[in-house]
Amino acid sequence: MQMNERKIIIEHVLEKKENLEMALDIISLTPEIHSCIIKTFLGELKVFICEELDKLDMSQWKWETELYNKPYGGKKNRIFGVSSKFGVLQEPVGIALAGKPPNGSFDIGVFSSPTNELCNEPMKDYLQSHLNNKVFRLGRYWESESEIWIWFHSLKFSNWDYTYWAHKDTLIKMHTDPCRVVKDIGNHLLDIIKEVKSVIDAWVEQNPPAP
């Protein structure tokens, strides 16, 4: 927003008492407005993903919905996507969107518990190399106390930058053109799910858990 536009809006807000009251009410409702838009978008994204995943064997996978349940507020990095359990320790491995509210970014990638045997260095290196060679944008390695991202990147496409999910233009696009946003992000998420699933399925078949 240009400085002169900001000045005009501020002057309009301060012009009348009712304008100021409405502006302050809107400010106080900002988290609820953001949450409503993001939850609606994530709900439609789940429907889109589920329709496509019906074509795959996802019987051992489940939905992770932390980001949907609480999309705004707090410091925890929340996820939204699919995960499964592999290996002796039966810890989750999955593919998800991640958001750290209120002003964090949308990241997309592959995560695993640090204790999972799939998270060993050779497997991580292989997954990273496989995904980077499949024309996906170069991923980054990142870890926190609660989970490890084997591979992930920000959602910046040629037609739109969805990196900052609380950005005004992104929120407006999510609300006014949800089908476009769902397809942009959903198709990319599906590509990653399919690639990672094939790698993990092959690894599990070669390394079955002990009886």
Short mmCIF file of C-alpha atoms in Angstrom, two decimals:
data_model
loop_
_atom_site.label_atom_id
_atom_site.label_comp_id
_atom_site.label_asym_id
_atom_site.label_seq_id
_atom_site.Cartn_x
_atom_site.Cartn_y
_atom_site.Cartn_z
CA MET A 1 0.00 0.00 0.00
CA GLN A 2 1.34 3.43 -1.01
CA MET A 3 1.93 6.11 1.62
CA ASN A 4 -0.78 8.39 0.20
CA GLU A 5 -3.30 5.52 0.30
CA ARG A 6 -2.43 4.82 3.92
CA LYS A 7 -2.87 8.49 4.75
CA ILE A 8 -6.30 8.62 3.10
CA ILE A 9 -7.46 5.53 5.00
CA ILE A 10 -6.20 6.87 8.33
CA GLU A 11 -7.89 10.21 7.73
CA HIS A 12 -11.15 8.41 6.88
CA VAL A 13 -10.93 6.27 10.02
CA LEU A 14 -10.36 9.29 12.24
CA GLU A 15 -13.00 11.40 10.54
CA LYS A 16 -15.97 9.96 12.44
CA LYS A 17 -16.41 8.11 15.70
CA GLU A 18 -18.27 5.24 14.03
CA ASN A 19 -15.43 4.84 11.49
CA LEU A 20 -12.91 4.58 14.31
CA GLU A 21 -15.06 2.09 16.23
CA MET A 22 -15.40 -0.11 13.15
CA ALA A 23 -11.66 0.05 12.41
CA LEU A 24 -10.76 -0.92 15.97
CA ASP A 25 -13.31 -3.76 15.92
CA ILE A 26 -11.80 -5.08 12.68
CA ILE A 27 -8.30 -4.93 14.18
CA SER A 28 -9.44 -6.92 17.21
CA LEU A 29 -11.00 -9.55 14.91
CA THR A 30 -7.94 -9.98 12.70
CA PRO A 31 -6.95 -13.40 14.13
CA GLU A 32 -10.49 -14.72 13.64
CA ILE A 33 -10.62 -13.41 10.06
CA HIS A 34 -7.25 -14.99 9.22
CA SER A 35 -8.25 -18.28 10.85
CA CYS A 36 -11.55 -18.45 8.98
CA ILE A 37 -9.89 -17.92 5.59
CA ILE A 38 -7.04 -20.37 6.26
CA LYS A 39 -9.28 -23.11 7.71
CA THR A 40 -11.65 -22.87 4.73
CA PHE A 41 -8.70 -23.12 2.36
CA LEU A 42 -7.18 -26.11 4.21
CA GLY A 43 -10.56 -27.88 4.26
CA GLU A 44 -10.88 -27.53 0.49
CA LEU A 45 -7.26 -28.59 0.05
CA LYS A 46 -7.91 -31.78 2.03
CA VAL A 47 -10.90 -32.63 -0.19
CA PHE A 48 -8.77 -32.08 -3.30
CA ILE A 49 -5.90 -34.22 -1.96
CA CYS A 50 -8.22 -37.01 -0.79
CA GLU A 51 -9.88 -37.29 -4.20
CA GLU A 52 -6.47 -37.79 -5.82
CA LEU A 53 -5.09 -40.08 -3.12
CA ASP A 54 -8.02 -42.47 -3.66
CA LYS A 55 -6.02 -43.62 -6.69
CA LEU A 56 -3.09 -44.66 -4.46
CA ASP A 57 -2.82 -47.20 -1.66
CA MET A 58 -2.83 -44.84 1.34
CA SER A 59 -4.32 -47.33 3.82
CA GLN A 60 -1.37 -46.95 6.16
CA TRP A 61 -1.37 -43.14 6.03
CA LYS A 62 -3.32 -40.67 8.14
CA TRP A 63 -4.04 -36.94 8.18
CA GLU A 64 -2.08 -34.53 10.38
CA THR A 65 -4.31 -31.51 11.06
CA GLU A 66 -2.54 -29.35 13.66
CA LEU A 67 -2.46 -26.35 11.35
CA TYR A 68 -6.17 -26.68 10.55
CA ASN A 69 -7.15 -27.08 14.21
CA LYS A 70 -5.33 -23.92 15.26
CA PRO A 71 -4.09 -21.89 12.29
CA TYR A 72 -3.40 -18.66 14.14
CA GLY A 73 -1.64 -17.77 17.37
CA GLY A 74 1.11 -19.31 19.46
CA LYS A 75 4.72 -20.07 18.59
CA LYS A 76 4.54 -23.73 17.61
CA ASN A 77 5.21 -24.70 14.00
CA ARG A 78 2.09 -26.64 12.98
CA ILE A 79 1.60 -29.09 10.14
CA PHE A 80 -1.14 -30.16 7.75
CA GLY A 81 -0.70 -33.19 5.54
CA VAL A 82 -0.40 -36.96 5.49
CA SER A 83 1.86 -39.22 7.52
CA SER A 84 2.44 -42.89 8.17
CA LYS A 85 4.45 -45.11 10.51
CA PHE A 86 7.39 -47.16 9.39
CA GLY A 87 10.23 -49.04 10.94
CA VAL A 88 10.90 -50.71 14.26
CA LEU A 89 10.12 -47.61 16.33
CA GLN A 90 6.87 -46.89 14.46
CA GLU A 91 7.43 -43.14 14.41
CA PRO A 92 5.67 -40.89 11.88
CA VAL A 93 7.04 -39.92 8.52
CA GLY A 94 5.01 -37.63 6.35
CA ILE A 95 4.57 -34.90 3.78
CA ALA A 96 2.95 -31.67 4.86
CA LEU A 97 2.40 -27.97 4.73
CA ALA A 98 3.77 -26.16 7.75
CA GLY A 99 2.85 -22.78 9.13
CA LYS A 100 4.16 -20.83 12.08
CA PRO A 101 1.49 -18.24 12.95
CA PRO A 102 0.76 -15.44 12.88
CA ASN A 103 3.35 -14.14 10.42
CA GLY A 104 5.27 -17.26 9.46
CA SER A 105 5.58 -18.88 6.09
CA PHE A 106 3.93 -21.75 4.27
CA ASP A 107 6.54 -24.45 3.78
CA ILE A 108 6.02 -27.77 2.10
CA GLY A 109 8.15 -30.81 2.67
CA VAL A 110 8.94 -34.18 4.18
CA PHE A 111 9.17 -34.58 7.94
CA SER A 112 10.13 -37.37 10.30
CA SER A 113 10.62 -38.00 13.97
CA PRO A 114 14.34 -37.82 14.86
CA THR A 115 14.11 -41.37 16.26
CA ASN A 116 12.79 -42.91 13.06
CA GLU A 117 15.18 -45.18 11.23
CA LEU A 118 14.11 -43.54 7.97
CA CYS A 119 15.72 -40.37 9.29
CA ASN A 120 19.24 -41.84 9.09
CA GLU A 121 21.75 -39.88 7.03
CA PRO A 122 21.84 -42.19 3.95
CA MET A 123 18.03 -42.17 3.70
CA LYS A 124 17.81 -38.41 4.18
CA ASP A 125 20.49 -37.82 1.55
CA TYR A 126 18.74 -40.15 -0.88
CA LEU A 127 15.33 -38.52 -0.38
CA GLN A 128 16.76 -35.02 -0.74
CA SER A 129 18.62 -35.94 -3.91
CA HIS A 130 15.60 -37.75 -5.34
CA LEU A 131 13.25 -34.81 -4.79
CA ASN A 132 15.72 -32.19 -6.01
CA ASN A 133 16.27 -34.21 -9.20
CA LYS A 134 12.52 -34.40 -9.80
CA VAL A 135 12.46 -30.71 -10.80
CA PHE A 136 11.25 -29.64 -7.35
CA ARG A 137 12.79 -26.47 -6.04
CA LEU A 138 15.96 -27.11 -4.05
CA GLY A 139 14.95 -28.11 -0.54
CA ARG A 140 16.51 -27.10 2.75
CA TYR A 141 17.25 -29.05 5.87
CA TRP A 142 15.76 -27.69 9.05
CA GLU A 143 15.18 -29.14 12.49
CA SER A 144 13.48 -28.17 15.73
CA GLU A 145 12.92 -29.80 19.08
CA SER A 146 9.72 -31.52 17.95
CA GLU A 147 10.35 -32.71 14.40
CA ILE A 148 12.94 -32.90 11.65
CA TRP A 149 12.24 -31.81 8.12
CA ILE A 150 14.18 -34.10 5.83
CA TRP A 151 13.45 -31.80 2.88
CA PHE A 152 11.35 -28.68 2.49
CA HIS A 153 11.01 -25.39 0.67
CA SER A 154 8.84 -22.29 0.56
CA LEU A 155 5.78 -22.12 -1.69
CA LYS A 156 6.95 -19.66 -4.31
CA PHE A 157 5.60 -20.48 -7.75
CA SER A 158 5.98 -18.68 -11.07
CA ASN A 159 2.39 -17.41 -10.98
CA TRP A 160 2.16 -16.54 -7.26
CA ASP A 161 4.22 -16.40 -4.10
CA TYR A 162 2.36 -18.20 -1.29
CA THR A 163 5.34 -18.03 1.06
CA TYR A 164 3.80 -15.68 3.60
CA TRP A 165 0.37 -17.07 4.30
CA ALA A 166 -0.76 -14.13 6.46
CA HIS A 167 0.09 -11.62 3.70
CA LYS A 168 -2.90 -9.51 2.69
CA ASP A 169 -2.75 -10.39 -1.02
CA THR A 170 -2.43 -14.11 -0.30
CA LEU A 171 -5.36 -14.10 2.13
CA ILE A 172 -7.50 -12.23 -0.41
CA LYS A 173 -6.56 -14.75 -3.13
CA MET A 174 -7.35 -17.67 -0.79
CA HIS A 175 -10.77 -16.20 -0.08
CA THR A 176 -11.74 -14.97 -3.55
CA ASP A 177 -10.11 -17.64 -5.72
CA PRO A 178 -9.78 -20.73 -3.47
CA CYS A 179 -9.94 -23.20 -6.39
CA ARG A 180 -6.84 -21.68 -8.00
CA VAL A 181 -4.89 -21.71 -4.72
CA VAL A 182 -5.97 -25.28 -3.90
CA LYS A 183 -4.84 -26.48 -7.33
CA ASP A 184 -1.53 -24.61 -7.18
CA ILE A 185 -0.56 -25.95 -3.76
CA GLY A 186 -2.48 -29.24 -3.94
CA ASN A 187 -0.90 -30.45 -7.18
CA HIS A 188 2.56 -29.66 -5.87
CA LEU A 189 1.84 -31.44 -2.58
CA LEU A 190 0.52 -34.45 -4.49
CA ASP A 191 3.65 -34.64 -6.63
CA ILE A 192 5.79 -34.76 -3.50
CA ILE A 193 3.52 -37.31 -1.80
CA LYS A 194 3.72 -39.63 -4.82
CA GLU A 195 7.50 -39.35 -5.12
CA VAL A 196 8.18 -39.82 -1.41
CA LYS A 197 5.67 -42.66 -1.09
CA SER A 198 7.40 -44.60 -3.86
CA VAL A 199 10.78 -44.16 -2.19
CA ILE A 200 9.51 -45.09 1.27
CA ASP A 201 7.51 -48.08 0.01
CA ALA A 202 10.61 -49.43 -1.72
CA TRP A 203 12.75 -48.84 1.38
CA VAL A 204 10.25 -50.58 3.69
CA GLU A 205 10.01 -53.53 1.31
CA GLN A 206 13.80 -53.90 1.38
CA ASN A 207 14.02 -53.29 5.13
CA PRO A 208 10.99 -54.96 6.74
CA PRO A 209 10.54 -54.43 10.50
CA ALA A 210 11.65 -57.25 12.75
CA PRO A 211 8.80 -59.61 13.77
#
